[in-house]
Short mmCIF file of C-alpha atoms in Angstrom, two decimals:
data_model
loop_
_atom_site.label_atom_id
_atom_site.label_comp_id
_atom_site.label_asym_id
_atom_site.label_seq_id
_atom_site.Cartn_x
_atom_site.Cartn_y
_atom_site.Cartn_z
CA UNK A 29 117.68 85.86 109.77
CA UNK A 30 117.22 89.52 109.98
CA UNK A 31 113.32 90.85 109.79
CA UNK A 32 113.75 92.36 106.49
CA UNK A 33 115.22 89.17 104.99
CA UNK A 34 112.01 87.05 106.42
CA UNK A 35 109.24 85.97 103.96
CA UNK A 36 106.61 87.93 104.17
CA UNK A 37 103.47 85.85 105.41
CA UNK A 38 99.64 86.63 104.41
CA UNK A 39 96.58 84.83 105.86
CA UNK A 40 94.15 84.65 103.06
CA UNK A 41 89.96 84.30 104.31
CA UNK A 42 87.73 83.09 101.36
CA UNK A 43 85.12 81.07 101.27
CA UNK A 44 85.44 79.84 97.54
CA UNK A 45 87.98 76.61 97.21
CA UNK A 46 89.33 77.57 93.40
CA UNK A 47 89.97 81.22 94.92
CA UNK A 48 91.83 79.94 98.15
CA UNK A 49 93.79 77.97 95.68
CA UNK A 50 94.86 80.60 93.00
CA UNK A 51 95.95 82.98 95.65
CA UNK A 52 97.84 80.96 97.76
CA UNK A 53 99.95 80.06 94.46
CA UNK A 54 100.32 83.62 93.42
CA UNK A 55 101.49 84.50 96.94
CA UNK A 56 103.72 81.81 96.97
CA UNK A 57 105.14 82.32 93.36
CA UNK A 58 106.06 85.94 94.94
CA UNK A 59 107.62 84.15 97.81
CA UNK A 60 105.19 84.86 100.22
CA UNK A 61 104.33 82.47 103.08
CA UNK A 62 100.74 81.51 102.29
CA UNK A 63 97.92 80.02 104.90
CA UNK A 64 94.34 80.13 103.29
CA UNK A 65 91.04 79.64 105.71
CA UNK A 66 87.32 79.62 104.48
CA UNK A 67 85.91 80.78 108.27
CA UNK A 68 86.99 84.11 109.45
CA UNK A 69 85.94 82.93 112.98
CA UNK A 70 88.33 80.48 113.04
CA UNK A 71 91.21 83.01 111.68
CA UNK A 72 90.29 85.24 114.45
CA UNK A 73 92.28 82.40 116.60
CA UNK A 74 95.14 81.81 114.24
CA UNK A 75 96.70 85.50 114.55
CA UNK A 76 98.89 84.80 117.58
CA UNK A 77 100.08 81.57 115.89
CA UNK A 78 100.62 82.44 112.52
CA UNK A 79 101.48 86.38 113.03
CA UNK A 80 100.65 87.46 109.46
CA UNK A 81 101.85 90.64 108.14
CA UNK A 82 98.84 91.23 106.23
CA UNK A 83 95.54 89.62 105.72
CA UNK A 84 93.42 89.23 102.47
CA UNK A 85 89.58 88.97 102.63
CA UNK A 86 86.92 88.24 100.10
CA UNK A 87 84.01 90.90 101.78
CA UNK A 88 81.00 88.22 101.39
CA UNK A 89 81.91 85.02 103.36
CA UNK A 90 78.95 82.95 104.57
CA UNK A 91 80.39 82.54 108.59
CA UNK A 92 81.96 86.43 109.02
CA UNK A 93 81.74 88.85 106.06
CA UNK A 94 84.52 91.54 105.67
CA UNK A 95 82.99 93.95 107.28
CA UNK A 96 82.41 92.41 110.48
CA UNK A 97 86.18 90.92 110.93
CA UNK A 98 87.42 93.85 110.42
CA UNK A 99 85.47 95.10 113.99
CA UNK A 100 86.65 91.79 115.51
CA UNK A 101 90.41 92.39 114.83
CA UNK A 102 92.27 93.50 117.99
CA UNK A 103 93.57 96.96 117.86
CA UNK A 104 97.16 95.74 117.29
CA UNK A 105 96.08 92.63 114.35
CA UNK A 106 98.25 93.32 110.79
CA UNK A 107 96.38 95.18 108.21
CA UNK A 108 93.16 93.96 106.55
CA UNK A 109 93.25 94.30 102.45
CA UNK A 110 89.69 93.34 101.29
CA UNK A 111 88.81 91.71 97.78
CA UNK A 112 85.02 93.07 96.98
CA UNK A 113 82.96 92.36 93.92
CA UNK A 114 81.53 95.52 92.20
CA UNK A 115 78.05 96.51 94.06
CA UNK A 116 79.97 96.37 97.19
CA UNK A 117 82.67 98.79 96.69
CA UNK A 118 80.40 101.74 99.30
CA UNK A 119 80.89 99.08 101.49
CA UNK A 120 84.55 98.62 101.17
CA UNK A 121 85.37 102.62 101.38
CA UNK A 122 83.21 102.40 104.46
CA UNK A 123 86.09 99.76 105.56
CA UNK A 124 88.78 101.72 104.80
CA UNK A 125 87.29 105.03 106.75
CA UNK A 126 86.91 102.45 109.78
CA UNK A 127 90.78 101.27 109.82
CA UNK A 128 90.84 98.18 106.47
CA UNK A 129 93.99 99.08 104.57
CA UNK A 130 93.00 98.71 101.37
CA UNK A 131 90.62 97.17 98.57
CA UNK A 132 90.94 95.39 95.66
CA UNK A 133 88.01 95.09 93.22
CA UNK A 134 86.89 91.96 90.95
CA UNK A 135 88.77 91.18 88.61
CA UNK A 136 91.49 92.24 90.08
CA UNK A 137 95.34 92.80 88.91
CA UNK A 138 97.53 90.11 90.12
CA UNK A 139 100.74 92.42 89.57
CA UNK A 140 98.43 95.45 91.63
CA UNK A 141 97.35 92.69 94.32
CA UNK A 142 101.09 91.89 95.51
CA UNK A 143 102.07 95.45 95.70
CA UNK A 144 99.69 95.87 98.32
CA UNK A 145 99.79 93.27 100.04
CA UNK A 146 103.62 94.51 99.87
CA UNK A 147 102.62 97.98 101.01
CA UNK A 148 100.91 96.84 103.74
CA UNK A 149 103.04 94.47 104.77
CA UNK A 150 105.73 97.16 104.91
CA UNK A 151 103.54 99.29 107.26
CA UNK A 152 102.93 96.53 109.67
CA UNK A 153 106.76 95.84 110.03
CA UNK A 154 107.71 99.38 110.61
CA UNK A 155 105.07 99.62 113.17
CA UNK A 156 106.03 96.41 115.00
CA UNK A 157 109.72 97.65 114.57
CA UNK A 158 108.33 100.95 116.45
CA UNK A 159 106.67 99.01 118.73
CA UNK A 160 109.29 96.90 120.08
CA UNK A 161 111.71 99.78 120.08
CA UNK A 162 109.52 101.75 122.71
CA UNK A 163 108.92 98.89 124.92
CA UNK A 164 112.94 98.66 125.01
CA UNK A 165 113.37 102.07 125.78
CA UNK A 166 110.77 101.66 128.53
CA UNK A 167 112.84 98.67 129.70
CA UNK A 168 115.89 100.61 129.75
CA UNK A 169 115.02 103.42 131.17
CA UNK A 170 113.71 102.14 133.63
CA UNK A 171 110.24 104.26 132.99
CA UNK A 172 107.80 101.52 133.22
CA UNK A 173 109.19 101.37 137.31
CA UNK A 174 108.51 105.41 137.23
CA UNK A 175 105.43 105.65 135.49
CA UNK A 176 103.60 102.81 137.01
CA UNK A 177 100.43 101.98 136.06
CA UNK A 178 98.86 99.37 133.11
CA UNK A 179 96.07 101.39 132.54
CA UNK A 180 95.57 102.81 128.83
CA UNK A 181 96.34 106.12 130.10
CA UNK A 182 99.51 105.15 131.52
CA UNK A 183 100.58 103.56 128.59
CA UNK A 184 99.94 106.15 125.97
CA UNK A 185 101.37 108.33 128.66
CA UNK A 186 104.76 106.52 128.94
CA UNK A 187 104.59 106.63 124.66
CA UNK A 188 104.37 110.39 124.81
CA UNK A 189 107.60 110.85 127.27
CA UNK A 190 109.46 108.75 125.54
CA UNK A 191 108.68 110.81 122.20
CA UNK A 192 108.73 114.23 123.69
CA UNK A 193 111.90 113.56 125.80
CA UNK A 194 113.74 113.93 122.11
CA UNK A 195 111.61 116.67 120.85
CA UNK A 196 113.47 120.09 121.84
CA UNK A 197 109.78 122.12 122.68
CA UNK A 198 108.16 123.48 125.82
CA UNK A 199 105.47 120.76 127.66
CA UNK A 200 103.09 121.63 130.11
CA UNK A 201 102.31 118.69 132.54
CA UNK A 202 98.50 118.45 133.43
CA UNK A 203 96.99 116.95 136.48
CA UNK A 204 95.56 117.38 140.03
CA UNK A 205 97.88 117.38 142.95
CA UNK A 206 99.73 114.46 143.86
CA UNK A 207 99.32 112.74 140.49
CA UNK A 208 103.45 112.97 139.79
CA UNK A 209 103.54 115.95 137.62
CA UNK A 210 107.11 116.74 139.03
CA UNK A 211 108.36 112.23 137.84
CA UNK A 212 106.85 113.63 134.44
CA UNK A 213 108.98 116.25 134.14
CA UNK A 214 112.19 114.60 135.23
CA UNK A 215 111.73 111.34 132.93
CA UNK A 216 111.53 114.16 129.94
CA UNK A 217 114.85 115.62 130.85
CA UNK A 218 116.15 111.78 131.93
CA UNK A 219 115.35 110.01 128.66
CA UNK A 220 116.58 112.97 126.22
CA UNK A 221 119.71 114.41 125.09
CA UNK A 222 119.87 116.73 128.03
CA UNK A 223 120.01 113.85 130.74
CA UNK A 224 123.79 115.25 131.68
CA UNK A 225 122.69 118.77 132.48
CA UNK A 226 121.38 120.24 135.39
CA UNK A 227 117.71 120.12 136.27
CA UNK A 228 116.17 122.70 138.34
CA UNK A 229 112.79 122.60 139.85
CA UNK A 230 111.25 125.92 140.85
CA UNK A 231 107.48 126.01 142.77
CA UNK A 232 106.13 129.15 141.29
CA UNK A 233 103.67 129.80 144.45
CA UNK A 234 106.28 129.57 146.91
CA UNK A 235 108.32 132.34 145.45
CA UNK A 236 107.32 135.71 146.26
CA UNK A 237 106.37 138.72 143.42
CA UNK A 238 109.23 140.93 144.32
CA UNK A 239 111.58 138.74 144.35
CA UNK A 240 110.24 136.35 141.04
CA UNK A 241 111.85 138.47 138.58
CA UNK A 242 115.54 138.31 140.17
CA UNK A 243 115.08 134.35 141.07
CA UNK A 244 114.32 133.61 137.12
CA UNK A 245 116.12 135.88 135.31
CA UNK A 246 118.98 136.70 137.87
CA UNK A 247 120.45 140.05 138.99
CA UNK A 248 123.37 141.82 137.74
CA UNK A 249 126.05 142.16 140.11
CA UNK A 250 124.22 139.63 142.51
CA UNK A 251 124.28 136.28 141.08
CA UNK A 252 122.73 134.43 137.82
CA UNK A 253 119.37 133.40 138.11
CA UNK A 254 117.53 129.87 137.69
CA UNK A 255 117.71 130.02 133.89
CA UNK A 256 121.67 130.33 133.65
CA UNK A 257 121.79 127.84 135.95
CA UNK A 258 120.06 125.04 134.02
CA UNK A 259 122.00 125.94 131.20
CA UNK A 260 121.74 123.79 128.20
CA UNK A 261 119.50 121.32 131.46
CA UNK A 262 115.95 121.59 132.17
CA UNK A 263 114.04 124.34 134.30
CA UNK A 264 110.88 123.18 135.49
CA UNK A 265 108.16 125.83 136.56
CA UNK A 266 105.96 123.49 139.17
CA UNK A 267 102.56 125.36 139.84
CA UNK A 268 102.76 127.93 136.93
CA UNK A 269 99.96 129.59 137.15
CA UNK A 270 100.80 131.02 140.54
CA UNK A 271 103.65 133.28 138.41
CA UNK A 272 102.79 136.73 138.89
CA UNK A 273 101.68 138.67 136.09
CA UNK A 274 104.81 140.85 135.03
CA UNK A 275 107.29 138.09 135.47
CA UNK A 276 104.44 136.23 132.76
CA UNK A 277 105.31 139.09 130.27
CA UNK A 278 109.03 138.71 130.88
CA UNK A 279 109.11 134.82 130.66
CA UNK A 280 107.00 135.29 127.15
CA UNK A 281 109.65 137.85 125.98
CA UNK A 282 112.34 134.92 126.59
CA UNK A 283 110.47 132.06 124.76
CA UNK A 284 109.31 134.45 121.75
CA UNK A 285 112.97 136.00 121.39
CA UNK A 286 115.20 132.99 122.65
CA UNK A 287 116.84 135.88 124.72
CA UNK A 288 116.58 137.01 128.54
CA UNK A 289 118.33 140.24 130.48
CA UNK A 290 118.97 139.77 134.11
CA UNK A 291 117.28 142.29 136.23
CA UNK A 292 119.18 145.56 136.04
CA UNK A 293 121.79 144.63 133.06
CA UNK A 294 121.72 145.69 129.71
CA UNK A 295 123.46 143.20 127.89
CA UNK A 296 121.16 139.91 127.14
CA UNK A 297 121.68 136.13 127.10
CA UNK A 298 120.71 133.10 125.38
CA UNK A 299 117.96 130.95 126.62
CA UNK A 300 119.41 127.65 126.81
CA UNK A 301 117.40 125.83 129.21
CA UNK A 302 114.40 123.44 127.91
CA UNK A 303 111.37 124.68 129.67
CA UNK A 304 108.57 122.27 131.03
CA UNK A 305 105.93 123.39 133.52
CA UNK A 306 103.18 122.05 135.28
CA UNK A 307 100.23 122.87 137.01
CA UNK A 308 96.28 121.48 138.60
CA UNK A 309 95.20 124.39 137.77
CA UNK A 310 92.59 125.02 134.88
CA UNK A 311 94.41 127.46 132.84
CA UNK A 312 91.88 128.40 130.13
CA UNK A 313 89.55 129.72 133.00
CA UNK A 314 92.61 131.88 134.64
CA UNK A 315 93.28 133.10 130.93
CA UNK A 316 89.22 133.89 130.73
CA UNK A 317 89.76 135.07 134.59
CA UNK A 318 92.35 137.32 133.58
CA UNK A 319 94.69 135.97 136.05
CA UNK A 320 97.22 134.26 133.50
CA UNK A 321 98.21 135.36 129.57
CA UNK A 322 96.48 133.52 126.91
CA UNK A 323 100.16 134.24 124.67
CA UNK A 324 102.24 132.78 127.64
CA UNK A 325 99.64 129.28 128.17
CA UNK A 326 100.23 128.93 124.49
CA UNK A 327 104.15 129.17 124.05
CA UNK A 328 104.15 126.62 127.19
CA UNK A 329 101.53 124.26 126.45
CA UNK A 330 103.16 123.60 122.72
CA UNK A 331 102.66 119.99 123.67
CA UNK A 332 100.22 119.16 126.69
CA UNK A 333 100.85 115.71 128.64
CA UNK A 334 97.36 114.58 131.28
CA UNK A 335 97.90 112.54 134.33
CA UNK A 336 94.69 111.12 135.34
CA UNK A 337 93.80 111.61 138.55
CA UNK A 338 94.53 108.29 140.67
CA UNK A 339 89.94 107.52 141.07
CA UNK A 340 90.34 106.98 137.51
CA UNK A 341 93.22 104.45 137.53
CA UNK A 342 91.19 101.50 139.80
CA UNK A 343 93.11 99.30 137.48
CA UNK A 344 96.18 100.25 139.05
CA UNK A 345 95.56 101.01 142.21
CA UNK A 346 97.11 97.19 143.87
CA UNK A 347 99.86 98.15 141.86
CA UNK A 348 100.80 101.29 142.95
CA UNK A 349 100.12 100.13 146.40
CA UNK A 350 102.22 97.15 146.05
CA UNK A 351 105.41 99.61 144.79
CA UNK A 352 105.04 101.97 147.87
CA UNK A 353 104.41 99.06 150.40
CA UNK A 354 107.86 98.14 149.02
CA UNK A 355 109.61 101.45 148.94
CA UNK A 356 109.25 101.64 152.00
CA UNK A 357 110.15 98.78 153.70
CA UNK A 358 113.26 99.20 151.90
CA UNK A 359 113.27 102.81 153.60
CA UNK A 360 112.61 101.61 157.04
CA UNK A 361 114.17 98.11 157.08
CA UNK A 362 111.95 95.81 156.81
CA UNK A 363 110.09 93.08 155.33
CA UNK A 364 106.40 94.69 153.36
CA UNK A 365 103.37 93.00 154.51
CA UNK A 366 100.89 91.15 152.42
CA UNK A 367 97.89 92.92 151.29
CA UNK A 368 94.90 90.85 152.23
CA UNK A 369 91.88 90.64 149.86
CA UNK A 370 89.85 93.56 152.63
CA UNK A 371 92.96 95.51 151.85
CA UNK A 372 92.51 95.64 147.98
CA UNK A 373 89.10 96.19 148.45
CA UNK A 374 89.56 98.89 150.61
CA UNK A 375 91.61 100.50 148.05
CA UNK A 376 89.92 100.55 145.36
CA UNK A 377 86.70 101.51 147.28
CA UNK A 378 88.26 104.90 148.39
CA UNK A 379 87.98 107.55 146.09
CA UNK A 380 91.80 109.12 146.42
CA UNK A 381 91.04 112.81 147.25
CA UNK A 382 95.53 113.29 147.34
CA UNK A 383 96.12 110.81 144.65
CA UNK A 384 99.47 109.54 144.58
CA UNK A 385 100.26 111.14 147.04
CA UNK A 386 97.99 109.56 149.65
CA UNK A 387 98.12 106.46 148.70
CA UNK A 388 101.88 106.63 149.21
CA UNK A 389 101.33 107.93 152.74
CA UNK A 390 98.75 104.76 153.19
CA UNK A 391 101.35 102.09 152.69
CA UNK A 392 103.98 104.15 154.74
CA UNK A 393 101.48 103.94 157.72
CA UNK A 394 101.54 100.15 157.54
CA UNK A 395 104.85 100.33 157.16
CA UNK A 396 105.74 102.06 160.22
CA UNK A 397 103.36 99.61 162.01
CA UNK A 398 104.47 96.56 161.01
CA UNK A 399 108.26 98.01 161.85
CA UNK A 400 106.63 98.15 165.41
CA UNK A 401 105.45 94.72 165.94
CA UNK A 402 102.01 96.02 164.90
CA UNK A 403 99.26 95.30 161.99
CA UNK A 404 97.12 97.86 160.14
CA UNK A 405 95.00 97.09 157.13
CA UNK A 406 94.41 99.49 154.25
CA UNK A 407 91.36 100.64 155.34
CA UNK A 408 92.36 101.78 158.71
CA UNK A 409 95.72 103.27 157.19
CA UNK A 410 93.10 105.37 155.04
CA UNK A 411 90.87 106.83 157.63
CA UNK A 412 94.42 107.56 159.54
CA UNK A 413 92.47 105.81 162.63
CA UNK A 414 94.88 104.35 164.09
CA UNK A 415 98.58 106.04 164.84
CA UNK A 416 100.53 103.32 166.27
CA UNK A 417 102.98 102.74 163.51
CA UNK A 418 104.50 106.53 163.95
CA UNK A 419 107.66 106.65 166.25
CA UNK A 420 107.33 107.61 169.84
CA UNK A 421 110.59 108.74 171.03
CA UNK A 422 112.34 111.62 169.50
CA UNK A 423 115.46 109.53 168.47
CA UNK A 424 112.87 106.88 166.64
CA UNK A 425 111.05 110.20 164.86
CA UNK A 426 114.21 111.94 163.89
CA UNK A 427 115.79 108.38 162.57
CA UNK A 428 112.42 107.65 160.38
CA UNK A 429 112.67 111.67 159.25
CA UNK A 430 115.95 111.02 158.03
CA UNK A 431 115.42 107.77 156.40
CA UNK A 432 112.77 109.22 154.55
CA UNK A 433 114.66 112.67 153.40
CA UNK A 434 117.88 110.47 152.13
CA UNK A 435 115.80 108.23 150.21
CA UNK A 436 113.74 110.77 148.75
CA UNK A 437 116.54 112.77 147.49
CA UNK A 438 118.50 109.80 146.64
CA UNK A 439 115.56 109.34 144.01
CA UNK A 440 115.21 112.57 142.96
CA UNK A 441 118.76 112.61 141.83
CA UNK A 442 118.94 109.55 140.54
CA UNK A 443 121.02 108.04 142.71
CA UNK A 444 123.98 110.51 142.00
CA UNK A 445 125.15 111.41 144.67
CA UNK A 446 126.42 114.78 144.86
CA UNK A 447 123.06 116.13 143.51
CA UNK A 448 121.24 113.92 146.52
CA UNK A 449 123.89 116.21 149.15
CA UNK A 450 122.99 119.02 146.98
CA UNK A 451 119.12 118.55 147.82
CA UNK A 452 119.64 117.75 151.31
CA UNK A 453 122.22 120.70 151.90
CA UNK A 454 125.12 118.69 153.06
CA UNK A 455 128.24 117.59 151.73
CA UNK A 456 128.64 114.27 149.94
CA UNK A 457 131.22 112.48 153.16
CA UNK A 458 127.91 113.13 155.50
CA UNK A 459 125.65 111.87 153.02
CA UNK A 460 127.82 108.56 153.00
CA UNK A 461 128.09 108.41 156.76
CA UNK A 462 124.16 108.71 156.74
CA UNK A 463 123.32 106.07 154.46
CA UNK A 464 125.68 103.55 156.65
CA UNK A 465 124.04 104.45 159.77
CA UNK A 466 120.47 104.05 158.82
CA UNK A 467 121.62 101.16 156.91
CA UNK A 468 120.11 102.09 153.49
CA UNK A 469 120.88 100.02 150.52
CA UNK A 470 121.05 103.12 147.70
CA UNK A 471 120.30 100.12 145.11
CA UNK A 472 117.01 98.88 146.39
CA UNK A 473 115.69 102.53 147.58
CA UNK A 474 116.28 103.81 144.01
#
């Protein structure tokens, strides 16, 4: 039986007997599935069994009035419709400013009373539809394995990509160093309709002024620049507030007009490149500094996405630790060690200065150990005490270097492989012949 064919179910809370009675028969007359309780307490503990689509209050109930269910509800409960008698109507709009769906007011319309519990009803399916629908995206992309983390942030955060990855509008990406600004980016061009197109990363503070202009917009008679070479992909400006301040005029002119001219041509050419940037920078005080256009922070930051930084995440901290103890072993062939309770501890203790980006270097220290016969807890992996687990010979460093660059590209691309070549500057048949001598499995490093 398909959801829309189901019978509705309501969970009707009233302390009077006669009332219980008369609306469980007009429900049920309307082909509702009915289940009347006098204690709102004890309905609190029935949502997970009964999974209502909407539930129907009286306001004044002896155990739990209206009022104070409705504060008890979890955040994703089906919508409360509240029955009130006359001098407590204030109190009912109060309801319905704090999240109630509706009220009904004594005597009420039987014919009005099933139309919105049917309304309501309505609402909660859609938004359980919407619900379920995300959390299979999530699944198959694959983005709840890229954007790890269980925190509220995290969530909403994996909600937003998954929405903006179909929504054709510049994002800037928000969030200190190391947080994974850049895995933002990349899920938004992975999850939407420009997946199949290139996607070209640019740091804007490793490029230099002179040569900005040329790099983005290309140079007749010398080559196309970065944005005809996303085409119809994804160019993403890493560290945008380091763009000097005439090639911020020019990349304004592009996203106000759609149109670009390569440095010394006079014909122009289509933007057709979605553009998300990124940066740890605060950009309202560079715009009040002078430093960076107020017009240009406005065209990119049409939609703004915030990673927290990883001190705020202690929730996920054993996670994230777990998923990088196991990337690499993978890596570096072998089996990831157990973290120990002084390990955990350790981890949440330290305050994560380089974010991700540390913590990832953490569990590759141990990792490196352990591949040398040797131990080393989180907390010495942390205060970088102790070097043993990095190779001594040149053969071992240059091996674990490798490992480390294939893998890494490897993920960047996706596991495609002629991108991964691409990113590590050789051709595809080395790339093979690499993989099979460091014995990487491409499955379990992606």
């Amino acid at each position: 039986m398909t959801s829309s064919a189901m019978p509705r179910r309501v969970l009707i809370l009233d302390d009077d007997r006669e009332m219980r009675a008369a609306l469980v028969a007009l429900c049920a007359q309307a082909g509702w599935e009915a289940e009347a309780m006098a204690d709102a307490r004890r309905a609190l503990d029935r949502l997970d069994r009964m999974k209502p689509d909407v539930i129907l209050s009286d306001l004044q109930m002896p155990a739990m009035t209206g009022d104070a269910l409705l504060r008890a509800l979890p955040e994703d409960a089906p919508p409360l419709v509240v029955i009130t008698a006359h001098g407590d109507v204030p109190t009912a709009v109060g309801m319905m400013q704090d999240g109630a769906y509706s009220f009904l007011e004594k005597p009420f319309d039987p014919k009005r009373l099933l139309n919105v519990l049917k309304n309501a009803s309505e609402q909660h399916r859609l938004r359980e539809a919407t619900r379920r629908l995300k959390a299979r995206l999530v699944d198959m992309a694959g983005l709840d394995r890229v954007l790890i983390g269980e925190v509220p942030a995290m969530r909403a955060l994996r909600d937003d990509v998954l929405d903006l990855a179909q929504v054709d509008v510049p994002v800037l990406v928000r969030g200190a160093t190391g947080t994974g600004k850049d895995v933002v980016a990349r899920a938004l061009h992975d999850l939407g309709p420009r997946a199949d197109a290139p996607f070209l990363a640019v740091n804007c503070a490793a490029l230099t002024e002179a040569g900005f202009a040329a790099d983005l917009f290309g140079k007749a008679g010398a080559g196309e620049g970065l944005l005809a070479a996303a085409g119809g992909g994804t160019l993403f400006l890493d560290e945008v507030a380091a763009m000097p301040g005439q090639v911020q005029a020019g990349l304004l002119r592009v996203l106000e007009t759609g149109l670009y001219r390569p440095v010394g041509a006079t014909d122009t050419r289509p933007l057709e490149a979605r553009i998300v940037s990124a940066t740890h920078a605060d950009l309202e005080e560079d715009v009040r500094e002078g430093r960076f256009r107020a017009d240009l922070m406005y065209r990119l930051n049409a939609v703004s996405l915030f990673l927290p930084p990883l001190a705020a995440r202690a929730g996920d901290v054993a996670l994230l630790h777990r998923h990088f103890l196991d990337r690499a072993a993978r890596v570096h062939g072998v089996v990831a060690p157990e973290p120990l309770a002084d390990d955990v501890a350790a981890l949440i203790a330290h305050d994560w200065p380089g974010n991700l980006r540390e913590l990832a270097h953490v569990a590759e220290r141990q990792v490196l150990a352990l591949r040398r016969g040797r131990s080393m807890g989180a907390r010495a992996a942390i205060a970088g005490a102790d070097e043993a687990g990095h190779p001594e010979t040149l053969r071992e460093a240059v091996a674990a270097l490798e490992r480390d660059m294939v893998a890494r590209a490897l993920r960047e691309a996706g596991g495609r492989m002629d991108e991964a070549a691409d990113r590590l500057g050789i051709g595809r048949r080395t790339l093979n012949d690499k993989i099979v001598k460091l014995n990487l499995d491409k499955d379990s490093v992606l």
